[in-house]
Amino acid sequence: MKIDQLKKVMEQIDWGLFLKQKEWLYSQQCYLERWYGTRAAVFPEGILNLMDGLQDAWEGSLESFQLSEKQDDVGNSYWYKEAWNDEDLRAALENAGAEVTEENVKKLKQECLHIFDDKSERNEMLANRARSIFDM
């Protein structure tokens, strides 16, 4: 499927309703995990992953398919893009054993807004990969 065809499909989605349904499905998955174990939550999890992918695409990830064509003012081409969403924050709260509430999601989001601004570790990862590839 071409990107413009995908964009047309995405434009037809009622995103308010979509996000409401996604939130409901997430609550059902949490209920299943809590009472019946992770095996029972496999089916909702798969659907949630698909919904996350659709939401990410709608929120701008479509650009990542064409990043190599985009350049900044000095001619650097973009080759990687990362997007985080509220679902990631909910998962972090759950993994930390914290209560998953909208209030806690908002608080965690506020505290995490700039945690990736320092790219020194990522730059070191790139250098290490270059060293391993080029036997340096």
Coordinates of N, CA and C in Angstrom, one line a residue:
M1 N 0.8 -1.2 0.0 CA 0.0 0.0 0.0 C 0.9 1.2 0.0
K2 N 0.6 2.1 -0.9 CA 1.4 3.4 -1.0 C 1.0 4.3 0.2
I3 N 2.0 5.2 0.5 CA 1.8 6.1 1.6 C 0.6 7.0 1.4
D4 N 0.3 7.5 0.2 CA -0.8 8.4 0.0 C -2.1 7.6 0.2
Q5 N -2.2 6.3 -0.2 CA -3.3 5.5 0.0 C -3.6 5.3 1.5
L6 N -2.5 5.1 2.3 CA -2.6 4.9 3.7 C -3.0 6.2 4.4
K7 N -2.6 7.3 3.9 CA -3.0 8.6 4.4 C -4.5 8.8 4.2
K8 N -5.0 8.4 3.1 CA -6.5 8.5 2.8 C -7.3 7.6 3.8
V9 N -6.8 6.4 4.0 CA -7.4 5.6 5.0 C -7.4 6.2 6.4
M10 N -6.3 6.7 6.8 CA -6.1 7.3 8.1 C -7.1 8.5 8.3
E11 N -7.3 9.3 7.2 CA -8.1 10.5 7.3 C -9.6 10.1 7.5
Q12 N -10.0 8.9 7.1 CA -11.3 8.4 7.3 C -11.7 8.0 8.7
I13 N -10.7 7.8 9.5 CA -10.9 7.3 10.9 C -11.4 8.5 11.8
D14 N -12.4 8.2 12.6 CA -12.9 9.1 13.6 C -11.9 8.9 14.8
W15 N -10.9 9.8 14.9 CA -9.9 9.6 15.9 C -10.3 9.8 17.3
G16 N -11.3 10.6 17.6 CA -11.9 10.7 18.9 C -12.5 9.4 19.4
L17 N -13.3 8.8 18.5 CA -13.9 7.5 18.8 C -12.8 6.4 18.9
F18 N -11.9 6.5 18.0 CA -10.8 5.5 18.0 C -10.1 5.5 19.3
L19 N -9.7 6.7 19.8 CA -8.9 6.7 21.1 C -9.8 6.3 22.3
K20 N -11.1 6.6 22.2 CA -12.0 6.2 23.3 C -12.1 4.6 23.3
Q21 N -12.2 4.0 22.1 CA -12.3 2.6 22.1 C -10.9 1.9 22.5
K22 N -9.8 2.6 22.1 CA -8.5 2.1 22.5 C -8.4 2.1 24.0
E23 N -8.8 3.2 24.6 CA -8.7 3.3 26.1 C -9.6 2.2 26.8
W24 N -10.8 1.9 26.2 CA -11.6 0.9 26.8 C -11.0 -0.5 26.6
L25 N -10.4 -0.7 25.5 CA -9.8 -2.0 25.2 C -8.6 -2.2 26.2
Y26 N -7.8 -1.1 26.4 CA -6.7 -1.2 27.3 C -7.2 -1.6 28.7
S27 N -8.3 -1.0 29.2 CA -8.8 -1.3 30.5 C -9.3 -2.8 30.6
Q28 N -9.8 -3.3 29.5 CA -10.2 -4.7 29.4 C -9.0 -5.6 29.5
Q29 N -7.9 -5.2 28.8 CA -6.7 -6.0 28.9 C -6.1 -6.0 30.3
C30 N -6.1 -4.9 31.0 CA -5.6 -4.8 32.3 C -6.4 -5.7 33.2
Y31 N -7.8 -5.7 33.0 CA -8.6 -6.5 33.8 C -8.3 -8.0 33.6
L32 N -8.2 -8.4 32.3 CA -7.8 -9.8 32.0 C -6.5 -10.2 32.6
E33 N -5.5 -9.4 32.5 CA -4.2 -9.7 33.1 C -4.3 -9.8 34.6
R34 N -5.0 -8.9 35.2 CA -5.1 -8.9 36.7 C -5.8 -10.2 37.2
W35 N -6.9 -10.6 36.5 CA -7.7 -11.7 37.1 C -7.4 -13.0 36.4
Y36 N -7.0 -13.1 35.2 CA -6.8 -14.3 34.5 C -5.4 -14.6 34.0
G37 N -4.5 -13.7 34.2 CA -3.1 -13.9 33.8 C -2.8 -13.3 32.4
T38 N -1.5 -13.3 32.1 CA -1.1 -12.6 30.8 C -1.6 -13.4 29.6
R39 N -1.8 -14.7 29.8 CA -2.2 -15.5 28.6 C -3.6 -15.1 28.1
A40 N -4.4 -14.7 29.0 CA -5.8 -14.3 28.6 C -5.8 -12.9 27.9
A41 N -4.7 -12.1 28.1 CA -4.7 -10.8 27.6 C -4.0 -10.7 26.3
V42 N -3.6 -11.8 25.7 CA -2.8 -11.9 24.4 C -3.7 -11.3 23.3
F43 N -4.9 -11.6 23.2 CA -5.7 -11.1 22.1 C -5.9 -9.6 22.1
P44 N -6.4 -9.1 23.3 CA -6.5 -7.6 23.3 C -5.1 -6.9 23.1
E45 N -4.0 -7.5 23.6 CA -2.7 -6.9 23.4 C -2.4 -6.8 21.9
G46 N -2.7 -7.8 21.2 CA -2.4 -7.7 19.7 C -3.2 -6.6 19.0
I47 N -4.4 -6.5 19.4 CA -5.3 -5.4 18.8 C -4.8 -4.1 19.3
L48 N -4.4 -4.0 20.6 CA -3.8 -2.7 21.1 C -2.5 -2.3 20.3
N49 N -1.7 -3.3 20.0 CA -0.5 -3.0 19.3 C -0.8 -2.5 17.9
L50 N -1.8 -3.1 17.3 CA -2.2 -2.6 16.0 C -2.8 -1.1 16.1
M51 N -3.6 -0.9 17.1 CA -4.1 0.4 17.3 C -3.0 1.5 17.6
D52 N -2.0 1.0 18.4 CA -0.9 1.9 18.7 C -0.2 2.3 17.4
G53 N 0.0 1.3 16.5 CA 0.6 1.6 15.2 C -0.1 2.5 14.4
L54 N -1.5 2.4 14.3 CA -2.3 3.3 13.6 C -2.2 4.7 14.2
Q55 N -2.3 4.8 15.5 CA -2.2 6.1 16.1 C -0.9 6.7 15.9
D56 N 0.2 6.0 16.0 CA 1.5 6.5 15.7 C 1.6 7.0 14.3
A57 N 1.1 6.3 13.3 CA 1.1 6.7 11.9 C 0.3 8.0 11.8
W58 N -0.8 8.1 12.4 CA -1.6 9.3 12.3 C -0.9 10.5 12.9
E59 N -0.2 10.3 14.0 CA 0.4 11.4 14.7 C 1.8 11.8 14.1
G60 N 2.1 11.3 12.9 CA 3.3 11.8 12.3 C 4.3 10.7 11.9
S61 N 4.1 9.5 12.3 CA 5.1 8.5 11.9 C 5.2 8.2 10.4
L62 N 4.2 8.6 9.7 CA 4.2 8.4 8.2 C 5.4 9.1 7.6
E63 N 5.9 10.2 8.3 CA 7.0 10.9 7.8 C 8.3 10.0 7.9
S64 N 8.3 9.0 8.8 CA 9.5 8.2 9.0 C 9.7 7.3 7.8
F65 N 8.7 7.1 7.0 CA 8.9 6.3 5.7 C 9.7 7.1 4.7
Q66 N 9.7 8.4 4.8 CA 10.3 9.2 3.9 C 11.4 10.1 4.5
L67 N 11.9 9.7 5.7 CA 12.9 10.5 6.4 C 14.2 10.7 5.5
S68 N 14.6 9.7 4.8 CA 15.8 9.8 4.0 C 15.7 10.9 3.0
E69 N 14.5 11.3 2.6 CA 14.3 12.3 1.6 C 14.3 13.7 2.2
K70 N 14.1 13.8 3.5 CA 14.0 15.1 4.2 C 15.4 15.5 4.7
Q71 N 15.7 16.8 4.5 CA 17.0 17.3 4.9 C 16.8 18.6 5.7
D72 N 17.7 18.9 6.6 CA 17.7 20.1 7.3 C 18.4 21.2 6.5
D73 N 18.5 22.4 7.1 CA 19.1 23.6 6.4 C 20.5 23.4 5.9
V74 N 21.3 22.5 6.5 CA 22.7 22.3 6.1 C 22.9 21.0 5.3
G75 N 21.8 20.4 4.9 CA 21.9 19.2 4.1 C 22.0 17.9 4.8
N76 N 21.8 17.8 6.1 CA 21.8 16.6 6.8 C 20.5 15.8 6.5
S77 N 20.6 14.6 6.1 CA 19.3 13.8 5.9 C 18.9 13.1 7.2
Y78 N 17.7 13.0 7.5 CA 17.2 12.4 8.7 C 17.0 10.9 8.4
W79 N 17.4 10.0 9.3 CA 17.3 8.6 9.0 C 16.6 7.8 10.2
Y80 N 16.2 8.5 11.2 CA 15.6 7.9 12.4 C 14.7 8.8 13.1
K81 N 13.5 8.4 13.5 CA 12.6 9.2 14.2 C 11.9 8.3 15.3
E82 N 11.7 8.9 16.4 CA 11.1 8.2 17.5 C 9.9 8.9 18.1
A83 N 8.8 8.1 18.4 CA 7.6 8.7 18.9 C 7.2 8.0 20.2
W84 N 6.9 8.7 21.2 CA 6.4 8.1 22.5 C 5.0 8.5 22.7
N85 N 4.1 7.7 23.3 CA 2.8 8.1 23.5 C 2.3 7.7 24.9
D86 N 1.1 8.0 25.2 CA 0.6 7.8 26.6 C 0.6 6.3 26.9
E87 N 0.4 5.4 25.9 CA 0.4 4.0 26.2 C 1.8 3.6 26.8
D88 N 2.8 4.2 26.3 CA 4.2 3.9 26.8 C 4.3 4.3 28.3
L89 N 3.7 5.4 28.6 CA 3.7 5.9 30.0 C 2.8 4.9 30.9
R90 N 1.7 4.5 30.4 CA 0.9 3.5 31.1 C 1.7 2.2 31.4
A91 N 2.3 1.8 30.4 CA 3.1 0.5 30.5 C 4.3 0.7 31.6
A92 N 4.9 1.9 31.5 CA 5.9 2.2 32.5 C 5.4 2.2 33.9
L93 N 4.2 2.8 34.1 CA 3.6 2.8 35.4 C 3.3 1.4 35.9
E94 N 2.7 0.6 35.0 CA 2.4 -0.7 35.3 C 3.6 -1.5 35.7
N95 N 4.6 -1.4 34.9 CA 5.9 -2.2 35.1 C 6.6 -1.7 36.4
A96 N 6.3 -0.5 36.8 CA 6.9 0.0 38.1 C 6.1 -0.4 39.3
G97 N 4.9 -0.9 39.0 CA 4.0 -1.3 40.1 C 3.2 -0.1 40.6
A98 N 3.1 1.0 39.9 CA 2.4 2.2 40.3 C 0.9 2.1 39.7
E99 N 0.0 2.8 40.3 CA -1.3 2.8 39.9 C -1.5 3.5 38.6
V100 N -2.1 2.8 37.6 CA -2.3 3.4 36.3 C -3.5 4.3 36.2
T101 N -3.4 5.6 36.4 CA -4.5 6.5 36.3 C -4.1 7.6 35.4
E102 N -5.1 8.4 34.9 CA -4.8 9.5 34.0 C -4.0 10.5 34.7
E103 N -4.2 10.7 36.0 CA -3.5 11.7 36.8 C -2.0 11.3 36.9
N104 N -1.7 10.0 37.1 CA -0.4 9.5 37.2 C 0.3 9.5 35.8
V105 N -0.4 9.3 34.7 CA 0.1 9.4 33.4 C 0.5 10.8 33.1
K106 N -0.3 11.8 33.5 CA 0.0 13.2 33.2 C 1.2 13.6 34.0
K107 N 1.3 13.2 35.3 CA 2.5 13.5 36.1 C 3.7 12.9 35.6
L108 N 3.7 11.6 35.2 CA 4.9 11.0 34.6 C 5.3 11.7 33.3
K109 N 4.3 12.0 32.5 CA 4.6 12.7 31.2 C 5.3 14.0 31.5
Q110 N 4.8 14.8 32.4 CA 5.5 16.1 32.7 C 6.9 15.9 33.2
E111 N 7.2 14.8 34.0 CA 8.5 14.6 34.5 C 9.4 14.0 33.4
C112 N 8.9 13.4 32.3 CA 9.7 12.7 31.3 C 9.9 13.6 30.0
L113 N 9.3 14.8 30.0 CA 9.3 15.5 28.7 C 10.7 15.7 28.2
H114 N 11.7 15.9 29.0 CA 13.0 16.3 28.5 C 14.1 15.2 28.9
I115 N 13.7 14.0 29.2 CA 14.7 13.0 29.7 C 15.6 12.5 28.5
F116 N 15.1 12.7 27.3 CA 15.9 12.3 26.1 C 16.7 13.4 25.5
D117 N 16.7 14.6 26.0 CA 17.3 15.8 25.5 C 18.9 15.6 25.4
D118 N 19.4 14.9 26.4 CA 20.9 14.7 26.4 C 21.1 13.4 25.6
K119 N 21.8 13.7 24.4 CA 22.0 12.6 23.5 C 23.4 12.0 23.6
S120 N 24.1 12.3 24.6 CA 25.5 11.9 24.7 C 25.6 10.3 24.8
E121 N 24.7 9.7 25.5 CA 24.7 8.2 25.5 C 24.4 7.7 24.2
R122 N 23.4 8.3 23.5 CA 23.0 7.8 22.1 C 24.2 8.0 21.2
N123 N 24.9 9.1 21.3 CA 26.0 9.4 20.4 C 27.1 8.4 20.6
E124 N 27.3 8.0 21.9 CA 28.3 7.0 22.3 C 27.9 5.6 21.7
M125 N 26.6 5.3 21.7 CA 26.1 4.1 21.1 C 26.4 4.1 19.6
L126 N 26.2 5.2 18.9 CA 26.6 5.3 17.5 C 28.1 5.1 17.2
A127 N 28.9 5.7 18.1 CA 30.3 5.6 17.9 C 30.8 4.1 18.2
N128 N 30.2 3.5 19.2 CA 30.5 2.1 19.5 C 30.1 1.2 18.3
R129 N 29.0 1.4 17.7 CA 28.5 0.6 16.6 C 29.5 0.8 15.4
A130 N 29.9 2.1 15.2 CA 30.9 2.4 14.1 C 32.2 1.6 14.3
R131 N 32.6 1.6 15.6 CA 33.9 0.9 16.0 C 33.7 -0.6 15.7
S132 N 32.6 -1.1 16.1 CA 32.4 -2.6 15.9 C 32.3 -3.0 14.4
I133 N 31.7 -2.1 13.6 CA 31.5 -2.4 12.2 C 32.8 -2.3 11.4
F134 N 33.6 -1.2 11.8 CA 34.8 -1.0 11.1 C 36.1 -1.5 11.8
D135 N 35.9 -2.4 12.8 CA 37.0 -3.0 13.5 C 38.0 -2.0 14.0
M136 N 37.6 -1.0 14.8 CA 38.5 0.0 15.3 C 38.7 -0.2 16.8

